[in-house]
Coordinates of C-alpha atoms and ligand atoms in Angstrom, one line a residue:
M46 CA 24.7 -8.9 9.3
I47 CA 25.6 -9.2 5.6
R48 CA 23.7 -12.5 5.4
R49 CA 20.7 -10.9 7.0
F50 CA 20.9 -8.0 4.6
M51 CA 21.0 -10.4 1.7
T52 CA 17.6 -11.9 2.7
Y53 CA 16.0 -8.6 1.6
Y54 CA 17.0 -9.3 -2.0
R55 CA 14.8 -12.4 -2.0
P56 CA 11.6 -10.9 -3.4
Y57 CA 13.6 -9.1 -6.2
K58 CA 15.6 -12.0 -7.6
K59 CA 14.6 -11.2 -11.2
L60 CA 15.4 -7.5 -10.8
F61 CA 18.7 -8.3 -9.2
T62 CA 19.6 -10.8 -11.9
L63 CA 18.8 -8.3 -14.7
D64 CA 20.7 -5.4 -13.0
F65 CA 23.7 -7.6 -12.1
T66 CA 23.9 -9.2 -15.6
C67 CA 23.9 -5.8 -17.3
A68 CA 26.5 -4.4 -14.9
V69 CA 28.8 -7.4 -15.5
L70 CA 28.3 -7.1 -19.3
V71 CA 29.1 -3.4 -19.2
A72 CA 32.2 -4.1 -17.2
L73 CA 33.3 -6.9 -19.7
L74 CA 32.8 -4.5 -22.6
E75 CA 34.9 -1.9 -20.8
L76 CA 37.6 -4.5 -20.5
G77 CA 37.3 -5.4 -24.2
F78 CA 37.6 -1.8 -25.7
P79 CA 41.4 -1.3 -25.1
I80 CA 42.1 -4.7 -26.7
G81 CA 40.3 -3.4 -29.8
V82 CA 42.2 -0.1 -29.7
Q83 CA 45.6 -1.8 -29.3
W84 CA 44.8 -4.3 -32.1
M85 CA 43.9 -1.4 -34.4
I86 CA 47.1 0.6 -33.7
D87 CA 49.4 -2.4 -33.9
D88 CA 47.9 -4.7 -36.5
L89 CA 45.2 -2.9 -38.5
L90 CA 46.6 0.6 -39.2
P91 CA 49.9 -0.7 -40.8
T92 CA 47.9 -2.7 -43.3
G93 CA 46.3 0.5 -44.7
D94 CA 42.9 -1.4 -45.0
W95 CA 40.7 1.6 -44.4
G96 CA 37.5 -0.3 -45.2
L97 CA 38.2 -2.7 -42.4
V98 CA 39.2 0.2 -40.1
T99 CA 35.8 1.8 -40.8
W100 CA 33.9 -1.5 -40.1
V101 CA 35.9 -2.0 -36.8
C102 CA 35.0 1.6 -35.8
I103 CA 31.3 1.0 -36.6
G104 CA 31.5 -2.3 -34.6
L105 CA 33.0 -0.3 -31.7
M106 CA 30.2 2.2 -32.0
V107 CA 27.5 -0.5 -31.8
L108 CA 29.2 -1.9 -28.7
Y109 CA 29.3 1.5 -27.1
L110 CA 25.6 1.9 -27.8
I111 CA 24.8 -1.5 -26.3
S112 CA 26.9 -0.6 -23.3
M113 CA 25.0 2.7 -23.0
G114 CA 21.6 0.9 -23.0
M115 CA 22.8 -1.5 -20.4
Q116 CA 24.2 1.3 -18.3
F117 CA 20.7 2.8 -18.3
V118 CA 19.3 -0.5 -17.1
V119 CA 21.9 -0.6 -14.3
S120 CA 21.2 3.0 -13.3
Y121 CA 17.4 2.9 -13.3
W122 CA 16.5 -0.7 -12.5
G123 CA 19.4 -1.1 -10.1
H124 CA 18.2 2.0 -8.2
K125 CA 14.7 0.6 -8.3
L126 CA 16.0 -2.5 -6.6
G127 CA 17.6 -0.4 -3.9
I128 CA 14.5 1.7 -3.4
N129 CA 12.3 -1.4 -3.2
I130 CA 14.5 -2.9 -0.5
E131 CA 14.6 0.4 1.4
T132 CA 10.8 0.7 1.2
D133 CA 10.3 -2.8 2.4
M134 CA 12.6 -2.3 5.4
R135 CA 10.8 1.0 6.3
K136 CA 7.5 -0.8 6.1
Q137 CA 8.7 -3.7 8.2
L138 CA 10.1 -1.3 10.8
F139 CA 6.8 0.6 11.0
Q140 CA 4.9 -2.6 11.4
H141 CA 7.3 -3.8 14.1
V142 CA 7.2 -0.5 16.0
Q143 CA 3.4 -0.7 16.0
K144 CA 3.7 -4.0 17.7
L145 CA 5.9 -2.7 20.5
S146 CA 4.4 -2.2 23.9
F147 CA 3.7 1.0 25.9
R148 CA 6.8 0.4 28.0
F149 CA 9.0 0.9 24.9
F150 CA 7.2 4.1 24.0
D151 CA 7.4 5.3 27.6
N152 CA 11.2 5.1 27.4
T153 CA 11.9 6.1 23.8
K154 CA 11.8 9.6 22.2
T155 CA 9.5 9.9 19.2
G156 CA 12.1 11.8 17.3
Q157 CA 14.6 8.9 17.7
I158 CA 12.1 6.5 16.2
M159 CA 11.4 8.8 13.4
S160 CA 15.0 9.2 12.7
R161 CA 15.5 5.4 12.5
M162 CA 12.7 5.2 10.0
T163 CA 13.9 8.0 7.7
N164 CA 17.6 9.0 8.0
D165 CA 19.0 5.7 9.1
L166 CA 17.5 4.0 6.0
F167 CA 18.5 6.6 3.4
D168 CA 21.8 5.0 2.5
L169 CA 20.5 1.5 2.6
G170 CA 18.8 1.7 -0.8
E171 CA 22.0 2.9 -2.4
M172 CA 24.0 0.3 -0.6
A173 CA 21.6 -2.4 -1.6
H174 CA 22.0 -1.4 -5.3
H175 CA 25.7 -0.6 -5.4
G176 CA 27.1 -2.9 -2.7
P177 CA 27.2 -6.4 -4.2
E178 CA 27.2 -5.2 -7.8
D179 CA 30.1 -2.7 -7.6
L180 CA 32.1 -5.0 -5.4
F181 CA 31.8 -8.0 -7.7
I182 CA 32.5 -5.9 -10.8
A183 CA 35.4 -4.1 -9.2
L184 CA 37.0 -7.4 -8.2
M185 CA 36.2 -9.0 -11.6
T186 CA 37.6 -6.0 -13.4
L187 CA 40.7 -6.0 -11.3
V188 CA 41.3 -9.7 -11.9
G189 CA 40.5 -9.4 -15.6
V190 CA 42.7 -6.3 -16.1
F191 CA 45.5 -8.0 -14.2
G192 CA 45.3 -11.0 -16.4
I193 CA 45.4 -8.9 -19.6
M194 CA 48.2 -6.7 -18.2
L195 CA 50.2 -9.9 -17.4
M196 CA 49.8 -11.0 -21.0
V197 CA 50.8 -7.6 -22.4
N198 CA 53.8 -7.1 -20.2
W199 CA 54.3 -9.1 -17.0
E200 CA 57.0 -6.7 -15.6
L201 CA 54.8 -3.6 -15.9
A202 CA 51.9 -5.6 -14.5
V203 CA 53.8 -6.6 -11.4
I204 CA 55.0 -3.0 -10.9
T205 CA 51.4 -1.9 -11.1
F206 CA 50.2 -4.5 -8.6
V207 CA 52.8 -3.7 -6.0
V208 CA 50.5 -1.0 -4.7
V209 CA 47.5 -3.3 -4.2
P210 CA 48.3 -4.4 -0.6
F211 CA 48.7 -0.7 0.4
L212 CA 45.4 0.0 -1.1
A213 CA 43.8 -2.9 0.7
W214 CA 45.2 -1.7 4.0
I215 CA 43.9 1.8 3.5
I216 CA 40.5 0.5 2.6
I217 CA 40.2 -1.7 5.6
Y218 CA 41.6 0.9 8.0
F219 CA 39.3 3.7 6.9
N220 CA 36.3 1.4 6.7
Q221 CA 36.5 0.7 10.4
K222 CA 36.9 4.4 11.2
L223 CA 34.0 5.3 9.0
N224 CA 31.8 2.7 10.5
K225 CA 32.2 4.3 13.9
A226 CA 31.8 7.8 12.5
A227 CA 28.6 6.9 10.6
T228 CA 27.0 5.3 13.8
T229 CA 27.8 8.5 15.7
M230 CA 26.4 10.6 12.9
F231 CA 23.1 8.6 13.0
E232 CA 22.9 8.9 16.8
R233 CA 23.5 12.7 16.6
I234 CA 20.9 13.3 13.9
A235 CA 18.4 11.2 16.0
D236 CA 19.1 13.6 18.9
V237 CA 18.4 16.6 16.6
N238 CA 15.1 14.9 15.5
A239 CA 14.1 14.2 19.0
R240 CA 14.8 17.8 20.0
V241 CA 12.8 19.2 17.1
E242 CA 9.9 16.9 17.8
D243 CA 9.8 17.8 21.4
S244 CA 10.1 21.6 20.8
I245 CA 7.6 21.7 18.0
S246 CA 4.9 19.5 19.6
G247 CA 5.3 21.6 22.7
I248 CA 5.4 24.9 20.9
R249 CA 2.5 26.3 22.8
V250 CA 4.2 25.7 26.1
V251 CA 7.4 27.1 24.7
K252 CA 5.7 30.3 23.6
S253 CA 3.6 30.6 26.7
F254 CA 6.8 30.6 28.8
G255 CA 8.6 32.8 26.3
N256 CA 11.4 30.1 26.2
E257 CA 12.2 30.3 22.5
Q258 CA 15.8 31.3 23.2
F259 CA 16.3 28.4 25.7
E260 CA 14.9 26.0 23.1
L261 CA 17.2 27.5 20.4
E262 CA 20.2 26.9 22.7
R263 CA 19.2 23.3 23.4
F264 CA 18.6 22.8 19.7
T265 CA 22.0 24.5 18.8
K266 CA 23.7 22.1 21.1
N267 CA 22.2 19.0 19.4
N268 CA 22.8 20.6 16.0
H269 CA 26.4 21.3 16.7
G270 CA 26.8 17.7 17.9
F271 CA 25.6 16.5 14.6
R272 CA 27.8 18.9 12.7
L273 CA 30.9 17.6 14.6
A274 CA 30.0 14.0 13.9
K275 CA 29.4 14.7 10.2
L276 CA 32.6 16.7 10.0
R277 CA 34.5 13.8 11.6
S278 CA 33.1 11.4 9.0
Y279 CA 34.1 13.8 6.2
L280 CA 37.6 14.0 7.7
T281 CA 37.9 10.2 7.4
I282 CA 36.5 10.2 3.9
S283 CA 38.9 12.9 2.8
F284 CA 41.9 11.1 4.3
S285 CA 41.0 7.9 2.7
G286 CA 40.0 9.5 -0.6
S287 CA 43.2 11.5 -1.0
S288 CA 45.4 8.6 0.1
I289 CA 43.8 6.4 -2.5
Y290 CA 44.0 9.1 -5.1
M291 CA 47.6 9.6 -4.5
L292 CA 48.5 5.9 -4.7
T293 CA 46.5 5.4 -7.9
R294 CA 47.9 8.4 -9.7
F295 CA 51.3 7.4 -8.6
I296 CA 50.8 4.1 -10.4
T297 CA 50.1 5.9 -13.7
L298 CA 53.3 7.9 -13.4
V299 CA 55.4 4.8 -12.6
V300 CA 53.9 2.8 -15.5
L301 CA 54.6 5.8 -17.8
V302 CA 58.2 6.0 -16.7
F303 CA 58.9 2.3 -16.8
G304 CA 56.8 1.8 -20.0
A305 CA 58.7 4.5 -21.8
W306 CA 61.9 2.9 -20.7
F307 CA 60.8 -0.5 -22.0
A308 CA 59.6 1.0 -25.3
Y309 CA 62.9 2.8 -25.7
K310 CA 64.7 -0.6 -25.1
G311 CA 62.4 -2.2 -27.7
K312 CA 60.7 -4.5 -25.2
L313 CA 57.3 -2.9 -25.7
S314 CA 55.6 -1.5 -28.8
Y315 CA 54.0 2.0 -28.7
G316 CA 50.6 0.4 -29.2
E317 CA 51.2 -1.9 -26.2
L318 CA 52.3 1.1 -24.1
V319 CA 49.1 3.1 -25.0
G320 CA 47.0 -0.1 -24.4
F321 CA 48.8 -0.6 -21.1
L322 CA 48.1 2.9 -20.0
L323 CA 44.5 2.5 -20.9
Y324 CA 44.5 -0.7 -18.8
V325 CA 46.0 1.2 -15.9
N326 CA 43.1 3.6 -16.3
I327 CA 40.6 0.7 -16.2
F328 CA 42.5 -0.7 -13.3
L329 CA 42.0 2.6 -11.4
K330 CA 38.2 2.6 -12.1
P331 CA 37.4 -0.3 -9.8
I332 CA 39.6 1.2 -7.2
D333 CA 37.6 4.4 -7.4
K334 CA 34.5 2.3 -7.2
I335 CA 35.8 0.6 -4.1
N336 CA 36.7 4.0 -2.7
A337 CA 33.1 5.2 -3.3
L338 CA 31.8 2.0 -1.6
L339 CA 34.1 2.7 1.3
E340 CA 32.1 5.8 1.8
L341 CA 28.7 4.2 1.2
Y342 CA 29.1 0.9 2.9
P343 CA 29.8 2.0 6.5
K344 CA 26.9 4.5 6.3
G345 CA 24.5 1.8 5.0
M346 CA 25.7 -0.8 7.4
A347 CA 25.6 1.6 10.4
G348 CA 22.0 2.3 9.4
F349 CA 21.2 -1.4 9.0
K350 CA 22.7 -2.2 12.4
R351 CA 20.5 0.4 14.0
Y352 CA 17.5 -0.9 12.0
C353 CA 18.3 -4.5 13.2
E354 CA 18.5 -3.3 16.8
L355 CA 15.0 -1.9 16.7
M356 CA 13.7 -4.9 14.7
D357 CA 15.1 -7.2 17.4
T358 CA 13.5 -5.3 20.2
E359 CA 10.8 -7.7 21.4
P360 CA 7.5 -6.3 22.5
D361 CA 7.1 -7.1 26.2
V362 CA 3.4 -7.7 25.7
K363 CA 3.0 -10.5 23.1
D364 CA 0.2 -12.8 22.0
A365 CA 0.7 -16.3 23.2
D366 CA 1.1 -18.9 20.5
D367 CA -2.2 -20.4 21.4
A368 CA -4.0 -17.1 22.0
I369 CA -7.7 -17.1 21.0
E370 CA -9.8 -14.5 19.3
A371 CA -11.8 -13.1 22.1
P372 CA -15.5 -13.9 21.8
R373 CA -18.0 -11.0 22.1
L374 CA -17.4 -10.2 25.8
K375 CA -20.1 -9.5 28.4
G376 CA -17.7 -7.5 30.6
D377 CA -17.2 -9.4 33.9
I378 CA -13.8 -8.2 34.9
E379 CA -11.8 -9.8 37.6
F380 CA -8.5 -8.6 39.1
N381 CA -7.1 -11.5 41.1
N382 CA -4.1 -10.6 43.3
V383 CA -2.7 -8.3 40.7
T384 CA 0.7 -6.8 41.3
F385 CA 2.2 -4.4 38.9
G386 CA 5.0 -1.9 38.7
Y387 CA 6.5 0.2 35.8
E388 CA 9.9 -0.4 37.2
N389 CA 10.9 -3.8 38.6
H390 CA 11.8 -2.5 42.0
S391 CA 8.7 -0.5 42.9
H392 CA 5.1 -1.7 42.6
V393 CA 2.3 0.7 41.9
L394 CA -0.3 -1.9 42.5
K395 CA 0.1 -4.6 45.1
A396 CA -2.1 -7.7 45.3
I397 CA -5.2 -6.0 44.0
N398 CA -8.5 -8.0 44.1
L399 CA -11.5 -6.5 42.4
S400 CA -14.5 -8.0 40.8
I401 CA -16.6 -5.9 38.4
R402 CA -19.9 -7.4 37.2
A403 CA -20.9 -7.1 33.5
G404 CA -22.9 -3.9 33.0
E405 CA -21.7 -2.4 36.3
T406 CA -20.5 1.2 36.4
I407 CA -17.7 1.7 38.8
A408 CA -15.9 4.9 39.7
L409 CA -12.3 4.8 40.7
V410 CA -11.4 7.6 43.1
G411 CA -8.4 8.4 45.2
P412 CA -5.4 10.6 45.6
S413 CA -3.3 11.6 42.6
G414 CA -0.7 9.0 41.7
A415 CA -2.4 6.2 43.6
G416 CA -2.7 4.0 40.4
K417 CA -6.2 4.5 39.1
S418 CA -5.1 5.0 35.5
T419 CA -2.6 2.2 35.9
L420 CA -5.3 -0.2 37.0
C421 CA -7.4 0.7 34.0
S422 CA -4.5 0.3 31.6
L423 CA -4.1 -3.3 32.7
I424 CA -7.5 -4.3 31.3
P425 CA -6.6 -3.8 27.6
R426 CA -3.2 -5.3 28.6
F427 CA -1.2 -2.3 27.7
Y428 CA 1.3 -3.5 30.3
E429 CA 2.2 -7.0 31.4
I430 CA 1.4 -7.6 35.1
D431 CA 4.1 -8.9 37.4
D432 CA 1.8 -11.2 39.4
G433 CA -1.8 -12.4 39.6
A434 CA -4.3 -12.4 36.8
V435 CA -6.8 -10.2 35.0
S436 CA -9.7 -12.0 33.4
I437 CA -12.8 -11.0 31.5
D438 CA -15.8 -13.3 31.4
G439 CA -13.5 -15.9 33.1
I440 CA -10.9 -15.8 30.4
D441 CA -7.4 -14.7 31.3
I442 CA -6.7 -11.7 29.1
R443 CA -3.3 -13.2 28.3
A444 CA -5.1 -16.0 26.6
M445 CA -6.8 -13.6 24.1
K446 CA -5.3 -12.0 21.1
Q447 CA -4.5 -8.4 22.1
Q448 CA -6.3 -6.9 19.1
S449 CA -9.5 -8.9 19.7
L450 CA -9.4 -7.8 23.4
R451 CA -8.8 -4.2 22.6
N452 CA -11.5 -4.1 20.0
Q453 CA -14.0 -4.6 22.9
I454 CA -12.7 -1.8 25.1
G455 CA -13.4 1.9 24.5
I456 CA -11.2 4.4 26.2
V457 CA -11.9 8.1 26.4
Q458 CA -8.7 9.8 27.7
Q459 CA -8.5 13.0 29.6
E460 CA -6.0 14.2 27.0
V461 CA -7.6 13.6 23.7
F462 CA -5.5 12.7 20.7
L463 CA -7.0 13.4 17.3
F464 CA -5.3 12.8 14.0
N465 CA -4.5 15.4 11.4
G466 CA -7.4 15.0 9.0
T467 CA -11.2 15.6 8.8
I468 CA -13.9 15.2 11.4
R469 CA -15.2 12.3 9.4
E470 CA -11.9 10.5 9.4
N471 CA -11.5 11.0 13.1
I472 CA -14.9 9.8 14.0
A473 CA -14.6 6.8 11.6
Y474 CA -11.4 5.9 13.4
G475 CA -13.7 4.1 15.8
R476 CA -14.9 1.8 13.0
L477 CA -13.0 2.0 9.8
D478 CA -15.8 0.6 7.7
A479 CA -18.6 2.8 9.2
T480 CA -21.2 4.1 6.8
E481 CA -22.0 7.8 6.5
E482 CA -25.2 7.3 8.5
Q483 CA -23.3 5.6 11.3
V484 CA -20.8 8.4 11.5
W485 CA -23.6 11.0 11.7
E486 CA -25.4 8.9 14.3
A487 CA -22.2 8.8 16.4
A488 CA -21.8 12.5 16.0
R489 CA -25.4 13.0 17.1
Q490 CA -24.9 10.9 20.2
A491 CA -21.9 12.9 21.2
H492 CA -23.8 16.1 20.6
L493 CA -21.6 17.2 17.7
E494 CA -24.2 17.3 15.0
S495 CA -25.2 21.0 15.2
M496 CA -21.6 22.1 15.4
I497 CA -20.7 20.0 12.3
L498 CA -23.8 21.3 10.4
A499 CA -22.7 24.8 11.1
L500 CA -19.3 24.2 9.4
P501 CA -19.1 25.0 5.7
D502 CA -17.3 21.7 5.0
G503 CA -19.3 19.7 7.5
L504 CA -17.8 16.3 8.2
D505 CA -15.0 17.1 5.8
T506 CA -13.7 20.0 7.8
F507 CA -10.0 19.6 8.5
I508 CA -9.3 19.9 12.2
G509 CA -5.5 20.6 12.1
E510 CA -2.7 18.8 13.8
R511 CA -4.0 16.9 16.8
G512 CA -7.3 18.6 16.3
L513 CA -6.0 22.0 17.4
K514 CA -8.5 23.9 15.3
L515 CA -11.3 22.6 17.6
S516 CA -12.1 23.7 21.1
G517 CA -11.2 21.4 24.0
G518 CA -14.8 20.5 24.5
Q519 CA -15.3 19.7 20.7
R520 CA -12.2 17.6 20.7
Q521 CA -13.5 15.6 23.6
R522 CA -16.9 15.1 22.1
L523 CA -15.2 14.0 18.9
S524 CA -13.2 11.4 20.8
I525 CA -16.5 10.3 22.5
A526 CA -18.2 10.0 19.1
R527 CA -15.4 7.5 18.1
I528 CA -16.4 5.3 21.0
F529 CA -20.1 5.5 20.2
L530 CA -19.1 4.2 16.8
K531 CA -16.9 1.5 18.2
N532 CA -19.6 0.4 20.5
P533 CA -17.5 -1.8 22.9
P534 CA -18.9 -3.8 25.8
I535 CA -16.3 -2.3 28.2
L536 CA -15.7 1.4 28.7
I537 CA -12.9 3.3 30.4
L538 CA -13.6 6.9 30.9
D539 CA -10.7 8.9 32.3
E540 CA -12.5 11.9 33.7
A541 CA -13.9 12.1 30.2
T542 CA -16.1 15.2 30.7
S543 CA -13.6 17.4 32.3
A544 CA -13.1 19.7 29.4
L545 CA -16.8 20.4 28.8
D546 CA -18.9 23.4 29.9
T547 CA -21.6 22.6 32.3
E548 CA -24.4 22.5 29.7
T549 CA -22.4 20.2 27.3
E550 CA -21.3 18.2 30.2
T551 CA -24.8 17.4 31.3
L552 CA -25.7 16.4 27.7
I553 CA -22.6 14.2 27.5
Q554 CA -23.2 12.7 30.9
Q555 CA -26.6 11.7 29.6
A556 CA -25.1 10.3 26.4
L557 CA -22.5 8.4 28.4
E558 CA -25.0 7.1 30.7
R559 CA -27.0 5.8 27.7
L560 CA -23.8 4.4 26.3
S561 CA -22.8 2.7 29.6
H562 CA -26.2 1.1 29.9
N563 CA -25.6 -2.7 29.9
R564 CA -21.8 -2.1 29.5
T565 CA -19.1 -2.5 32.0
T566 CA -17.9 1.1 32.7
L567 CA -14.9 2.2 34.7
I568 CA -14.8 5.9 35.4
I569 CA -11.6 7.5 36.7
A570 CA -13.0 10.4 38.6
H571 CA -11.4 13.5 40.1
R572 CA -14.6 15.5 40.5
L573 CA -16.7 13.4 42.7
A574 CA -19.9 15.2 41.6
T575 CA -19.8 13.3 38.3
I576 CA -19.8 9.8 39.8
R577 CA -22.3 10.1 42.6
H578 CA -24.7 7.8 40.8
A579 CA -22.1 5.1 40.0
D580 CA -23.1 1.6 41.0
R581 CA -20.0 1.3 43.0
I582 CA -17.3 3.7 44.0
V583 CA -13.8 2.1 44.6
V584 CA -11.3 4.1 46.6
V585 CA -7.8 3.4 45.4
T586 CA -4.9 4.7 47.6
E587 CA -1.2 3.9 47.5
E588 CA -2.0 1.0 49.9
G589 CA -4.4 -0.6 47.5
I590 CA -8.2 -0.7 47.4
E591 CA -9.2 1.0 50.7
E592 CA -12.9 0.9 50.5
Q593 CA -15.8 0.4 48.1
G594 CA -19.5 0.8 48.0
R595 CA -22.3 3.2 47.0
H596 CA -21.8 6.9 47.6
E597 CA -24.1 7.1 50.6
D598 CA -22.6 4.1 52.3
L599 CA -19.1 5.4 51.9
I600 CA -20.1 8.8 53.2
A601 CA -21.7 7.1 56.2
A602 CA -18.6 5.0 56.7
G603 CA -16.6 8.2 57.3
G604 CA -13.4 6.9 55.6
T605 CA -11.1 8.3 52.8
Y606 CA -14.0 8.9 50.4
S607 CA -16.0 11.0 52.9
R608 CA -12.8 13.0 53.6
L609 CA -12.2 13.5 49.8
S610 CA -15.9 14.6 49.5
A611 CA -15.6 16.9 52.4
A612 CA -12.5 18.5 50.7
Q613 CA -14.3 19.0 47.4
F614 CA -17.6 20.1 48.6
G615 CA -16.8 21.7 51.9
G616 CA -18.4 19.0 53.9
G617 CA -19.7 15.4 53.5
L618 CA -23.0 16.4 54.9
A619 CA -23.6 19.0 52.2
L620 CA -22.8 16.3 49.6
T621 CA -25.3 13.8 51.0
K622 CA -28.0 16.4 51.0
G623 CA -27.1 17.5 47.5
Ligands
ATP856 N1 4.2 5.2 32.0 C1 4.7 5.2 33.2 N2 6.0 4.9 33.5 C2 6.4 4.9 34.8 N3 5.7 5.3 35.9 C3 4.4 5.7 35.7 C4 3.9 5.7 34.3 N4 2.6 6.1 34.4 C5 2.4 6.3 35.8 N5 3.5 6.1 36.5 C6 3.6 6.2 37.9 O1 2.7 5.3 38.5 C7 2.0 5.8 39.6 C8 0.5 5.7 39.4 O2 0.1 6.6 38.3 P1 -1.4 6.7 37.8 O3 -1.3 7.5 36.6 O4 -1.9 5.3 37.6 O5 -2.1 7.4 39.0 P2 -3.5 8.0 39.1 O6 -4.1 7.5 40.4 O7 -4.3 7.7 37.8 O8 -3.2 9.5 39.2 P3 -4.0 10.8 38.7 O9 -5.3 10.8 39.5 O10 -3.1 11.9 39.1 O11 -4.2 10.6 37.2 C9 2.5 7.2 39.8 O12 3.5 7.3 40.8 C10 3.2 7.5 38.4 O13 4.3 8.4 38.6

């Protein structure tokens, strides 16, 4: 883990060297000051050479100023190093999460992912800055101080160092405890985040059911869980902090008693005693530093462990090493014996065979839960199939780079997702380099133009979170405009016009028909009236593809489709006449 953590310093070698060097110099100066003080008291003052005393004081002052400058470097540039590393990690995590497959997102709460990107990384920057630097300096100071103390008075030095093994034991013991406490704390705050995310994004449902109190209770439970975890970590910190404090202050007292006794016996000068007490003080500083690290390190490392866990999660849909950039596709889609299930043990689709010609419009109909949406989600390779093959223009989709494949597929979902931003940004999401004219053209095709013109800010109107300031129909038209702009050879329309009023629906139907001209189009239809003119209707049931053909033929066949028609229109006969 530590070696892996160290790799993040690589891009910042210069910054690290600068920060580290200054920190070491500051520590060395700290070590040197008491030597100067001791020398002044014992050797310089008795000579009465006040001129020299003044110069020494000026010299000390200059050294203090240099030390101050270097402390500034350590504080600012050192933290900059930490923040840079934290930012890099956050970026890499975001990049990685974007690569993960639908299956991961199906099974992970959004709030948990958000927590990993924010809270879990908070202490990493601090740890990256203070960890190696403080540890090295603390150890260096301890060794240096011990050496000097031995030279001044070896007996007092040994007395002082008797406590070191006890300190080491306390540090190791509490470090382990804190590691556990910090991991639990991160898990609990992730639960809180997930709960907040769920409740806030579903606030309309919460309010419509009047379930605010219920939500508050669920939140309180998570919040309390976090409180307990945090309290537990503070309990450990307090125990370790006070034990270390007690031991270190005890040393000062012991040194004072023994030092006074040695001085009384004439084994130690007063200057040496004062100098020694100053060294004890310096000796305590690295211990305080190690104590602070003891608090920081487990939190940072627990966050880093969780970071690594997520970074090590492999996407289950991956580009093959020799994957090709998909050429401009015509749209001949072939399902060859395709078997797929979300869970290993149950298959939603079993040995499906289906050929769709380029430019064909096919409608998928069938009972709810039969697998129509699932079938469509396999074309952009959102999920990896268990058996068989899906190919487009004769190329297995697993041989193409995912991005180049998905670039050629337009999907209009029943549930539209828009980003918090302007109308322009949301339409241009279909092609990021689109010109103003192209955005307007897409808006025109999706029959959004008059609505946009009527808005005071036009294309620059903010549509609110998930586009909530727009009506359902407007949202859907906006999502359709994005696809006009994307202009893909393959279209998947998941009952795309369900949220539109009859008049708009007719217009959109015309636009979609125009769009689907010469493109392969799959329509997942619930309302059979919208797909009567499809080139082919494919009936999907839990058993697989039950029948396929033109509307009239399927009605004449008297199978599932004619029964579905009868259910929706009150009689297959009426439908054929209509
Ligand atoms: N992400 C998922 N994870 C696990 N199971 C899923 C997932 N999505 C769908 N399912 C299950 O797969 C089956 C097929 O669902 P699918 O959405 O493909 O059906 P559908 O025919 O499109 O239904 P509808 O007409 O109601 O939209 C259902 O039993 C559903 O519960």
